[in-house]
Amino acid sequence: MTLSFTKMHGLGNDFIIIDGRQTAPALDTDKIRHLCDRRFGVGCDQLVVLSAPTADGADVLVRFFNADGSESGACGNASRCVATLVGGNPVLQTSAGLLLTSQDGDLITVNMGQPRFGWQDIPLARECDTLHLPIHDAAACSMGNPHATVFGDVSRAEDLGPSLEHSPLFPQRANIGFADIITPTHMRLRVWERGAGLTLACGSGACAAVVNAVRRGLAERTCVVTMDGGDLRITWQDNGDVLMTGPATTVFHGELP
Ligand SMILES: N[C@H](CCC[C@H](N)C(=O)O)C(=O)O
């Protein structure tokens, strides 16, 4: 049986999206890794599987898998792509909770929910001040997936990212953001992603970077985040929810044997 998919990206963070709402695809870790491989498969940063929702109020259940086959609880850029693909401002059911979406022209806003700051919520291997970790003075939070933000030099993503992703301080590994504050309402960000490496953009990473910058007194609650692939607008609302606004692009539809 062939496997239909849609190739999409959010600011160059690219995805294979498989709509399994009618027929669940037969996927295991090896198959996911193969599909994500840019030479032997289709190629993407994350593979996204849609299925029928199980939670009241949700329109679609969404699971996110990194190129190394590991599963992630959140994926901001992919969430905008799924909202576009499904249409009708759907409510996404993810392991991080129900995400509300809305589309205005070419821009999609996803309510990414509330960040969590407890060391067990990130999670960390031991109790730490999550605003000042003992590794490169990073600030950590969870957006439904673990993020650490290192402030000061975006060019260090490639050399520091791999070791920090696998630091023993992160029992489930972590996404590592490298942020330069340009003004209190504008930052530059590059993210070494858990299970995918350096990507052109990271939506949950942009949310984490703004939240961590606000916690540090470095940014205002609405901030434009400029990544290699383009800009996202992030707002950490007074009610605690984080809104992420940006584009989503359909590249092609395909079928696999
Ligand atoms: N690219 C995604 C992040 C994927 C996170 C994944 N690398 C993880 O293991 O948490 C985004 O736009 O939020």
PDB file of C-alpha atoms and ligand atoms in Angstrom:
ATOM      1  CA  MET A   1       0.000   0.000   0.000  1.00  0.00           C
ATOM      2  CA  THR A   2       1.409   3.419  -0.957  1.00  0.00           C
ATOM      3  CA  LEU A   3       1.961   6.064   1.718  1.00  0.00           C
ATOM      4  CA  SER A   4       0.704   9.564   0.850  1.00  0.00           C
ATOM      5  CA  PHE A   5       2.367  12.583   2.448  1.00  0.00           C
ATOM      6  CA  THR A   6       2.589  16.359   2.206  1.00  0.00           C
ATOM      7  CA  LYS A   7       5.958  18.121   2.329  1.00  0.00           C
ATOM      8  CA  MET A   8       5.730  21.469   4.137  1.00  0.00           C
ATOM      9  CA  HIS A   9       8.001  23.911   5.953  1.00  0.00           C
ATOM     10  CA  GLY A  10       7.838  26.723   8.432  1.00  0.00           C
ATOM     11  CA  LEU A  11      10.678  29.178   7.663  1.00  0.00           C
ATOM     12  CA  GLY A  12      12.736  26.314   6.235  1.00  0.00           C
ATOM     13  CA  ASN A  13      12.173  23.958   9.193  1.00  0.00           C
ATOM     14  CA  ASP A  14      10.799  21.180   7.054  1.00  0.00           C
ATOM     15  CA  PHE A  15       8.352  18.370   7.586  1.00  0.00           C
ATOM     16  CA  ILE A  16       6.813  15.284   6.079  1.00  0.00           C
ATOM     17  CA  ILE A  17       3.164  15.287   7.175  1.00  0.00           C
ATOM     18  CA  ILE A  18       1.255  12.011   6.959  1.00  0.00           C
ATOM     19  CA  ASP A  19      -2.508  12.265   7.361  1.00  0.00           C
ATOM     20  CA  GLY A  20      -3.416   9.073   9.149  1.00  0.00           C
ATOM     21  CA  ARG A  21      -6.949  10.134  10.141  1.00  0.00           C
ATOM     22  CA  GLN A  22      -8.516   7.599   7.740  1.00  0.00           C
ATOM     23  CA  THR A  23      -5.800   4.948   7.689  1.00  0.00           C
ATOM     24  CA  ALA A  24      -3.073   4.763  10.311  1.00  0.00           C
ATOM     25  CA  PRO A  25       0.383   4.457   8.675  1.00  0.00           C
ATOM     26  CA  ALA A  26       2.627   1.530   9.615  1.00  0.00           C
ATOM     27  CA  LEU A  27       5.647   3.404  11.038  1.00  0.00           C
ATOM     28  CA  ASP A  28       8.450   2.337  13.326  1.00  0.00           C
ATOM     29  CA  THR A  29      11.658   4.139  14.315  1.00  0.00           C
ATOM     30  CA  ASP A  30      13.650   2.698  11.414  1.00  0.00           C
ATOM     31  CA  LYS A  31      10.940   3.678   8.891  1.00  0.00           C
ATOM     32  CA  ILE A  32      10.762   7.211  10.343  1.00  0.00           C
ATOM     33  CA  ARG A  33      14.538   7.590  10.155  1.00  0.00           C
ATOM     34  CA  HIS A  34      14.496   6.343   6.557  1.00  0.00           C
ATOM     35  CA  LEU A  35      11.743   8.765   5.499  1.00  0.00           C
ATOM     36  CA  CYS A  36      13.552  11.683   7.162  1.00  0.00           C
ATOM     37  CA  ASP A  37      16.891  10.834   5.525  1.00  0.00           C
ATOM     38  CA  ARG A  38      17.778  13.504   2.922  1.00  0.00           C
ATOM     39  CA  ARG A  39      19.566  10.987   0.649  1.00  0.00           C
ATOM     40  CA  PHE A  40      17.820   7.674   1.068  1.00  0.00           C
ATOM     41  CA  GLY A  41      14.360   8.968   1.912  1.00  0.00           C
ATOM     42  CA  VAL A  42      12.235  12.075   1.333  1.00  0.00           C
ATOM     43  CA  GLY A  43      14.192  14.212   3.809  1.00  0.00           C
ATOM     44  CA  CYS A  44      12.932  16.469   6.610  1.00  0.00           C
ATOM     45  CA  ASP A  45      13.724  17.763  10.095  1.00  0.00           C
ATOM     46  CA  GLN A  46      10.611  16.220  11.612  1.00  0.00           C
ATOM     47  CA  LEU A  47       7.960  13.724  10.498  1.00  0.00           C
ATOM     48  CA  VAL A  48       4.418  14.566  11.620  1.00  0.00           C
ATOM     49  CA  VAL A  49       1.569  12.042  11.888  1.00  0.00           C
ATOM     50  CA  LEU A  50      -2.074  13.100  12.076  1.00  0.00           C
ATOM     51  CA  SER A  51      -4.775  10.875  13.551  1.00  0.00           C
ATOM     52  CA  ALA A  52      -8.328  11.149  14.842  1.00  0.00           C
ATOM     53  CA  PRO A  53      -8.532  13.155  18.099  1.00  0.00           C
ATOM     54  CA  THR A  54      -9.317  11.504  21.447  1.00  0.00           C
ATOM     55  CA  ALA A  55      -9.693  14.687  23.523  1.00  0.00           C
ATOM     56  CA  ASP A  56     -12.916  16.695  23.724  1.00  0.00           C
ATOM     57  CA  GLY A  57     -12.682  19.867  21.681  1.00  0.00           C
ATOM     58  CA  ALA A  58      -9.761  18.706  19.535  1.00  0.00           C
ATOM     59  CA  ASP A  59      -9.988  18.482  15.753  1.00  0.00           C
ATOM     60  CA  VAL A  60      -6.872  16.387  15.122  1.00  0.00           C
ATOM     61  CA  LEU A  61      -4.284  14.468  17.140  1.00  0.00           C
ATOM     62  CA  VAL A  62      -0.723  15.344  16.135  1.00  0.00           C
ATOM     63  CA  ARG A  63       2.519  13.476  16.905  1.00  0.00           C
ATOM     64  CA  PHE A  64       5.957  14.826  16.042  1.00  0.00           C
ATOM     65  CA  PHE A  65       9.029  12.669  15.342  1.00  0.00           C
ATOM     66  CA  ASN A  66      12.570  13.965  14.891  1.00  0.00           C
ATOM     67  CA  ALA A  67      14.830  12.836  12.067  1.00  0.00           C
ATOM     68  CA  ASP A  68      16.596  10.468  14.508  1.00  0.00           C
ATOM     69  CA  GLY A  69      13.248   8.778  15.219  1.00  0.00           C
ATOM     70  CA  SER A  70      12.770  10.265  18.710  1.00  0.00           C
ATOM     71  CA  GLU A  71       9.363  11.757  19.547  1.00  0.00           C
ATOM     72  CA  SER A  72       8.861  15.368  20.572  1.00  0.00           C
ATOM     73  CA  GLY A  73       5.995  16.792  22.603  1.00  0.00           C
ATOM     74  CA  ALA A  74       5.932  20.064  20.702  1.00  0.00           C
ATOM     75  CA  CYS A  75       6.834  21.448  17.296  1.00  0.00           C
ATOM     76  CA  GLY A  76       5.776  25.023  16.682  1.00  0.00           C
ATOM     77  CA  ASN A  77       6.597  25.351  12.982  1.00  0.00           C
ATOM     78  CA  ALA A  78       4.940  22.011  12.225  1.00  0.00           C
ATOM     79  CA  SER A  79       1.863  23.057  14.218  1.00  0.00           C
ATOM     80  CA  ARG A  80       1.384  26.023  11.878  1.00  0.00           C
ATOM     81  CA  CYS A  81       1.775  23.668   8.895  1.00  0.00           C
ATOM     82  CA  VAL A  82      -0.804  21.218  10.284  1.00  0.00           C
ATOM     83  CA  ALA A  83      -3.235  24.089  10.934  1.00  0.00           C
ATOM     84  CA  THR A  84      -2.860  25.125   7.282  1.00  0.00           C
ATOM     85  CA  LEU A  85      -3.201  21.577   5.955  1.00  0.00           C
ATOM     86  CA  VAL A  86      -6.285  20.736   8.053  1.00  0.00           C
ATOM     87  CA  GLY A  87      -7.850  24.189   7.633  1.00  0.00           C
ATOM     88  CA  GLY A  88     -10.620  25.836   9.589  1.00  0.00           C
ATOM     89  CA  ASN A  89      -8.478  27.059  12.503  1.00  0.00           C
ATOM     90  CA  PRO A  90      -8.251  23.569  14.042  1.00  0.00           C
ATOM     91  CA  VAL A  91      -7.578  22.714  17.675  1.00  0.00           C
ATOM     92  CA  LEU A  92      -4.495  20.470  17.738  1.00  0.00           C
ATOM     93  CA  GLN A  93      -4.256  17.703  20.331  1.00  0.00           C
ATOM     94  CA  THR A  94      -0.602  17.165  21.220  1.00  0.00           C
ATOM     95  CA  SER A  95       1.157  15.566  24.175  1.00  0.00           C
ATOM     96  CA  ALA A  96       1.787  19.157  25.352  1.00  0.00           C
ATOM     97  CA  GLY A  97      -1.975  19.800  25.440  1.00  0.00           C
ATOM     98  CA  LEU A  98      -4.615  21.350  23.166  1.00  0.00           C
ATOM     99  CA  LEU A  99      -3.215  24.064  20.894  1.00  0.00           C
ATOM    100  CA  LEU A 100      -5.621  26.661  19.485  1.00  0.00           C
ATOM    101  CA  THR A 101      -4.789  27.973  16.026  1.00  0.00           C
ATOM    102  CA  SER A 102      -5.992  30.880  13.891  1.00  0.00           C
ATOM    103  CA  GLN A 103      -5.105  32.027  10.380  1.00  0.00           C
ATOM    104  CA  ASP A 104      -5.014  35.602   9.119  1.00  0.00           C
ATOM    105  CA  GLY A 105      -3.990  35.727   5.477  1.00  0.00           C
ATOM    106  CA  ASP A 106      -0.596  34.069   5.107  1.00  0.00           C
ATOM    107  CA  LEU A 107       0.141  34.073   8.832  1.00  0.00           C
ATOM    108  CA  ILE A 108      -0.900  31.432  11.337  1.00  0.00           C
ATOM    109  CA  THR A 109      -0.981  31.966  15.083  1.00  0.00           C
ATOM    110  CA  VAL A 110      -0.656  28.979  17.413  1.00  0.00           C
ATOM    111  CA  ASN A 111      -1.268  29.246  21.134  1.00  0.00           C
ATOM    112  CA  MET A 112       1.662  27.116  22.313  1.00  0.00           C
ATOM    113  CA  GLY A 113       0.374  26.976  25.873  1.00  0.00           C
ATOM    114  CA  GLN A 114       2.223  27.795  29.073  1.00  0.00           C
ATOM    115  CA  PRO A 115       5.979  27.337  29.610  1.00  0.00           C
ATOM    116  CA  ARG A 116       7.079  25.345  32.645  1.00  0.00           C
ATOM    117  CA  PHE A 117      10.153  26.193  34.686  1.00  0.00           C
ATOM    118  CA  GLY A 118      10.451  23.506  37.372  1.00  0.00           C
ATOM    119  CA  TRP A 119      13.622  21.439  37.085  1.00  0.00           C
ATOM    120  CA  GLN A 120      11.557  18.226  36.946  1.00  0.00           C
ATOM    121  CA  ASP A 121       9.306  19.758  34.256  1.00  0.00           C
ATOM    122  CA  ILE A 122      12.144  20.533  31.855  1.00  0.00           C
ATOM    123  CA  PRO A 123      13.356  17.841  32.864  1.00  0.00           C
ATOM    124  CA  LEU A 124      16.785  18.212  34.445  1.00  0.00           C
ATOM    125  CA  ALA A 125      18.758  15.420  36.090  1.00  0.00           C
ATOM    126  CA  ARG A 126      19.013  17.332  39.370  1.00  0.00           C
ATOM    127  CA  GLU A 127      17.623  20.408  41.110  1.00  0.00           C
ATOM    128  CA  CYS A 128      18.995  23.599  39.560  1.00  0.00           C
ATOM    129  CA  ASP A 129      18.127  27.260  39.200  1.00  0.00           C
ATOM    130  CA  THR A 130      16.524  26.908  35.763  1.00  0.00           C
ATOM    131  CA  LEU A 131      17.181  30.587  35.027  1.00  0.00           C
ATOM    132  CA  HIS A 132      20.950  30.089  35.408  1.00  0.00           C
ATOM    133  CA  LEU A 133      22.038  26.538  34.602  1.00  0.00           C
ATOM    134  CA  PRO A 134      25.590  25.494  35.468  1.00  0.00           C
ATOM    135  CA  ILE A 135      26.321  24.988  31.760  1.00  0.00           C
ATOM    136  CA  HIS A 136      27.094  28.206  29.865  1.00  0.00           C
ATOM    137  CA  ASP A 137      24.698  30.005  32.226  1.00  0.00           C
ATOM    138  CA  ALA A 138      21.818  28.822  30.017  1.00  0.00           C
ATOM    139  CA  ALA A 139      18.184  29.429  30.952  1.00  0.00           C
ATOM    140  CA  ALA A 140      15.840  26.439  30.613  1.00  0.00           C
ATOM    141  CA  CYS A 141      12.109  25.911  30.228  1.00  0.00           C
ATOM    142  CA  SER A 142       9.699  23.399  28.736  1.00  0.00           C
ATOM    143  CA  MET A 143       7.276  24.282  25.948  1.00  0.00           C
ATOM    144  CA  GLY A 144       6.100  20.699  26.018  1.00  0.00           C
ATOM    145  CA  ASN A 145       9.645  19.833  24.987  1.00  0.00           C
ATOM    146  CA  PRO A 146      12.925  20.705  26.702  1.00  0.00           C
ATOM    147  CA  HIS A 147      14.728  23.929  25.756  1.00  0.00           C
ATOM    148  CA  ALA A 148      17.860  25.639  26.998  1.00  0.00           C
ATOM    149  CA  THR A 149      18.717  29.143  25.813  1.00  0.00           C
ATOM    150  CA  VAL A 150      22.343  30.344  25.777  1.00  0.00           C
ATOM    151  CA  PHE A 151      22.563  34.126  25.501  1.00  0.00           C
ATOM    152  CA  GLY A 152      25.429  35.850  23.755  1.00  0.00           C
ATOM    153  CA  ASP A 153      26.653  34.310  20.544  1.00  0.00           C
ATOM    154  CA  VAL A 154      24.502  32.689  17.819  1.00  0.00           C
ATOM    155  CA  SER A 155      27.631  31.525  15.978  1.00  0.00           C
ATOM    156  CA  ARG A 156      28.342  28.924  18.651  1.00  0.00           C
ATOM    157  CA  ALA A 157      25.323  26.755  17.715  1.00  0.00           C
ATOM    158  CA  GLU A 158      27.313  24.264  15.631  1.00  0.00           C
ATOM    159  CA  ASP A 159      30.242  23.826  18.021  1.00  0.00           C
ATOM    160  CA  LEU A 160      28.375  23.879  21.348  1.00  0.00           C
ATOM    161  CA  GLY A 161      25.007  22.448  20.257  1.00  0.00           C
ATOM    162  CA  PRO A 162      25.866  18.734  20.058  1.00  0.00           C
ATOM    163  CA  SER A 163      27.555  18.489  23.479  1.00  0.00           C
ATOM    164  CA  LEU A 164      24.847  20.547  25.182  1.00  0.00           C
ATOM    165  CA  GLU A 165      22.040  18.528  23.530  1.00  0.00           C
ATOM    166  CA  HIS A 166      23.570  15.424  25.118  1.00  0.00           C
ATOM    167  CA  SER A 167      24.596  16.960  28.439  1.00  0.00           C
ATOM    168  CA  PRO A 168      23.927  14.607  31.394  1.00  0.00           C
ATOM    169  CA  LEU A 169      21.995  17.546  32.902  1.00  0.00           C
ATOM    170  CA  PHE A 170      19.238  16.746  30.340  1.00  0.00           C
ATOM    171  CA  PRO A 171      18.013  13.151  30.889  1.00  0.00           C
ATOM    172  CA  GLN A 172      15.755  13.475  27.808  1.00  0.00           C
ATOM    173  CA  ARG A 173      18.327  15.593  25.925  1.00  0.00           C
ATOM    174  CA  ALA A 174      17.310  19.159  24.997  1.00  0.00           C
ATOM    175  CA  ASN A 175      16.925  21.683  22.203  1.00  0.00           C
ATOM    176  CA  ILE A 176      19.640  24.324  22.556  1.00  0.00           C
ATOM    177  CA  GLY A 177      18.909  27.887  21.473  1.00  0.00           C
ATOM    178  CA  PHE A 178      21.672  30.480  20.957  1.00  0.00           C
ATOM    179  CA  ALA A 179      20.257  33.988  21.239  1.00  0.00           C
ATOM    180  CA  ASP A 180      21.600  37.499  20.639  1.00  0.00           C
ATOM    181  CA  ILE A 181      19.374  40.273  21.994  1.00  0.00           C
ATOM    182  CA  ILE A 182      19.296  43.081  19.389  1.00  0.00           C
ATOM    183  CA  THR A 183      16.700  45.246  21.156  1.00  0.00           C
ATOM    184  CA  PRO A 184      14.156  44.372  23.890  1.00  0.00           C
ATOM    185  CA  THR A 185      11.655  43.627  21.078  1.00  0.00           C
ATOM    186  CA  HIS A 186      13.980  41.867  18.620  1.00  0.00           C
ATOM    187  CA  MET A 187      16.406  38.979  18.946  1.00  0.00           C
ATOM    188  CA  ARG A 188      18.495  36.765  16.659  1.00  0.00           C
ATOM    189  CA  LEU A 189      18.243  33.024  17.331  1.00  0.00           C
ATOM    190  CA  ARG A 190      19.752  29.811  16.050  1.00  0.00           C
ATOM    191  CA  VAL A 191      18.672  26.436  17.460  1.00  0.00           C
ATOM    192  CA  TRP A 192      20.510  23.135  17.647  1.00  0.00           C
ATOM    193  CA  GLU A 193      17.495  20.835  17.827  1.00  0.00           C
ATOM    194  CA  ARG A 194      17.295  17.619  19.785  1.00  0.00           C
ATOM    195  CA  GLY A 195      17.212  14.761  17.327  1.00  0.00           C
ATOM    196  CA  ALA A 196      17.536  16.961  14.233  1.00  0.00           C
ATOM    197  CA  GLY A 197      20.613  19.178  14.631  1.00  0.00           C
ATOM    198  CA  LEU A 198      20.854  22.775  13.433  1.00  0.00           C
ATOM    199  CA  THR A 199      17.590  23.797  11.751  1.00  0.00           C
ATOM    200  CA  LEU A 200      16.718  26.983   9.843  1.00  0.00           C
ATOM    201  CA  ALA A 201      14.025  27.804  12.383  1.00  0.00           C
ATOM    202  CA  CYS A 202      12.497  26.396  15.554  1.00  0.00           C
ATOM    203  CA  GLY A 203       9.078  27.592  16.705  1.00  0.00           C
ATOM    204  CA  SER A 204       9.064  26.131  20.204  1.00  0.00           C
ATOM    205  CA  GLY A 205      12.692  27.267  20.489  1.00  0.00           C
ATOM    206  CA  ALA A 206      11.672  30.823  19.617  1.00  0.00           C
ATOM    207  CA  CYS A 207       8.943  30.662  22.272  1.00  0.00           C
ATOM    208  CA  ALA A 208      11.452  29.367  24.833  1.00  0.00           C
ATOM    209  CA  ALA A 209      14.024  32.030  23.932  1.00  0.00           C
ATOM    210  CA  VAL A 210      11.550  34.898  24.403  1.00  0.00           C
ATOM    211  CA  VAL A 211      10.222  33.461  27.660  1.00  0.00           C
ATOM    212  CA  ASN A 212      13.756  32.972  28.991  1.00  0.00           C
ATOM    213  CA  ALA A 213      14.791  36.466  27.858  1.00  0.00           C
ATOM    214  CA  VAL A 214      11.776  38.017  29.615  1.00  0.00           C
ATOM    215  CA  ARG A 215      12.642  36.043  32.770  1.00  0.00           C
ATOM    216  CA  ARG A 216      16.145  37.516  32.565  1.00  0.00           C
ATOM    217  CA  GLY A 217      14.821  41.064  32.000  1.00  0.00           C
ATOM    218  CA  LEU A 218      16.377  41.135  28.510  1.00  0.00           C
ATOM    219  CA  ALA A 219      13.221  41.328  26.364  1.00  0.00           C
ATOM    220  CA  GLU A 220       9.674  42.574  26.331  1.00  0.00           C
ATOM    221  CA  ARG A 221       6.770  40.125  26.253  1.00  0.00           C
ATOM    222  CA  THR A 222       6.221  40.630  22.505  1.00  0.00           C
ATOM    223  CA  CYS A 223       9.395  40.036  20.535  1.00  0.00           C
ATOM    224  CA  VAL A 224      10.348  39.368  16.906  1.00  0.00           C
ATOM    225  CA  VAL A 225      12.706  36.399  16.649  1.00  0.00           C
ATOM    226  CA  THR A 226      14.924  36.387  13.550  1.00  0.00           C
ATOM    227  CA  MET A 227      16.240  32.933  12.653  1.00  0.00           C
ATOM    228  CA  ASP A 228      18.249  31.792   9.625  1.00  0.00           C
ATOM    229  CA  GLY A 229      14.979  30.917   7.854  1.00  0.00           C
ATOM    230  CA  GLY A 230      13.066  34.074   8.781  1.00  0.00           C
ATOM    231  CA  ASP A 231      11.040  35.800  11.495  1.00  0.00           C
ATOM    232  CA  LEU A 232       8.463  34.688  14.018  1.00  0.00           C
ATOM    233  CA  ARG A 233       6.477  36.986  16.311  1.00  0.00           C
ATOM    234  CA  ILE A 234       6.214  35.661  19.836  1.00  0.00           C
ATOM    235  CA  THR A 235       4.017  37.029  22.614  1.00  0.00           C
ATOM    236  CA  TRP A 236       4.134  35.722  26.175  1.00  0.00           C
ATOM    237  CA  GLN A 237       0.703  36.856  27.342  1.00  0.00           C
ATOM    238  CA  ASP A 238      -0.079  38.023  30.835  1.00  0.00           C
ATOM    239  CA  ASN A 239      -2.279  34.923  31.233  1.00  0.00           C
ATOM    240  CA  GLY A 240       0.848  32.804  30.767  1.00  0.00           C
ATOM    241  CA  ASP A 241       0.082  31.466  27.275  1.00  0.00           C
ATOM    242  CA  VAL A 242       2.691  31.914  24.543  1.00  0.00           C
ATOM    243  CA  LEU A 243       1.452  32.907  21.080  1.00  0.00           C
ATOM    244  CA  MET A 244       3.622  32.194  18.027  1.00  0.00           C
ATOM    245  CA  THR A 245       2.808  33.786  14.644  1.00  0.00           C
ATOM    246  CA  GLY A 246       4.441  32.999  11.333  1.00  0.00           C
ATOM    247  CA  PRO A 247       4.024  31.443   7.870  1.00  0.00           C
ATOM    248  CA  ALA A 248       3.554  27.852   6.711  1.00  0.00           C
ATOM    249  CA  THR A 249       4.391  26.675   3.192  1.00  0.00           C
ATOM    250  CA  THR A 250       3.229  23.639   1.223  1.00  0.00           C
ATOM    251  CA  VAL A 251       6.013  22.371  -1.061  1.00  0.00           C
ATOM    252  CA  PHE A 252       4.584  19.220  -2.703  1.00  0.00           C
ATOM    253  CA  HIS A 253       2.367  16.182  -2.245  1.00  0.00           C
ATOM    254  CA  GLY A 254       3.894  12.771  -2.693  1.00  0.00           C
ATOM    255  CA  GLU A 255       3.392   9.049  -2.483  1.00  0.00           C
ATOM    256  CA  LEU A 256       5.797   6.387  -1.275  1.00  0.00           C
ATOM    257  CA  PRO A 257       5.692   2.778  -2.469  1.00  0.00           C
TER     258      PRO A 257
HETATM  259  N1  LIG B   1      11.272  22.313  14.981  1.00  0.00           N
HETATM  260  C1  LIG B   1      10.347  22.296  16.094  1.00  0.00           C
HETATM  261  C2  LIG B   1      10.989  21.835  17.354  1.00  0.00           C
HETATM  262  C3  LIG B   1      11.142  20.385  17.351  1.00  0.00           C
HETATM  263  C4  LIG B   1      11.592  19.974  18.719  1.00  0.00           C
HETATM  264  C5  LIG B   1      12.291  18.659  18.677  1.00  0.00           C
HETATM  265  N2  LIG B   1      13.621  18.797  18.125  1.00  0.00           N
HETATM  266  C6  LIG B   1      12.387  18.074  20.073  1.00  0.00           C
HETATM  267  O1  LIG B   1      12.930  16.973  20.188  1.00  0.00           O
HETATM  268  O2  LIG B   1      11.891  18.697  21.017  1.00  0.00           O
HETATM  269  C7  LIG B   1       9.657  23.601  16.337  1.00  0.00           C
HETATM  270  O3  LIG B   1       9.453  24.353  15.363  1.00  0.00           O
HETATM  271  O4  LIG B   1       9.264  23.849  17.493  1.00  0.00           O
END
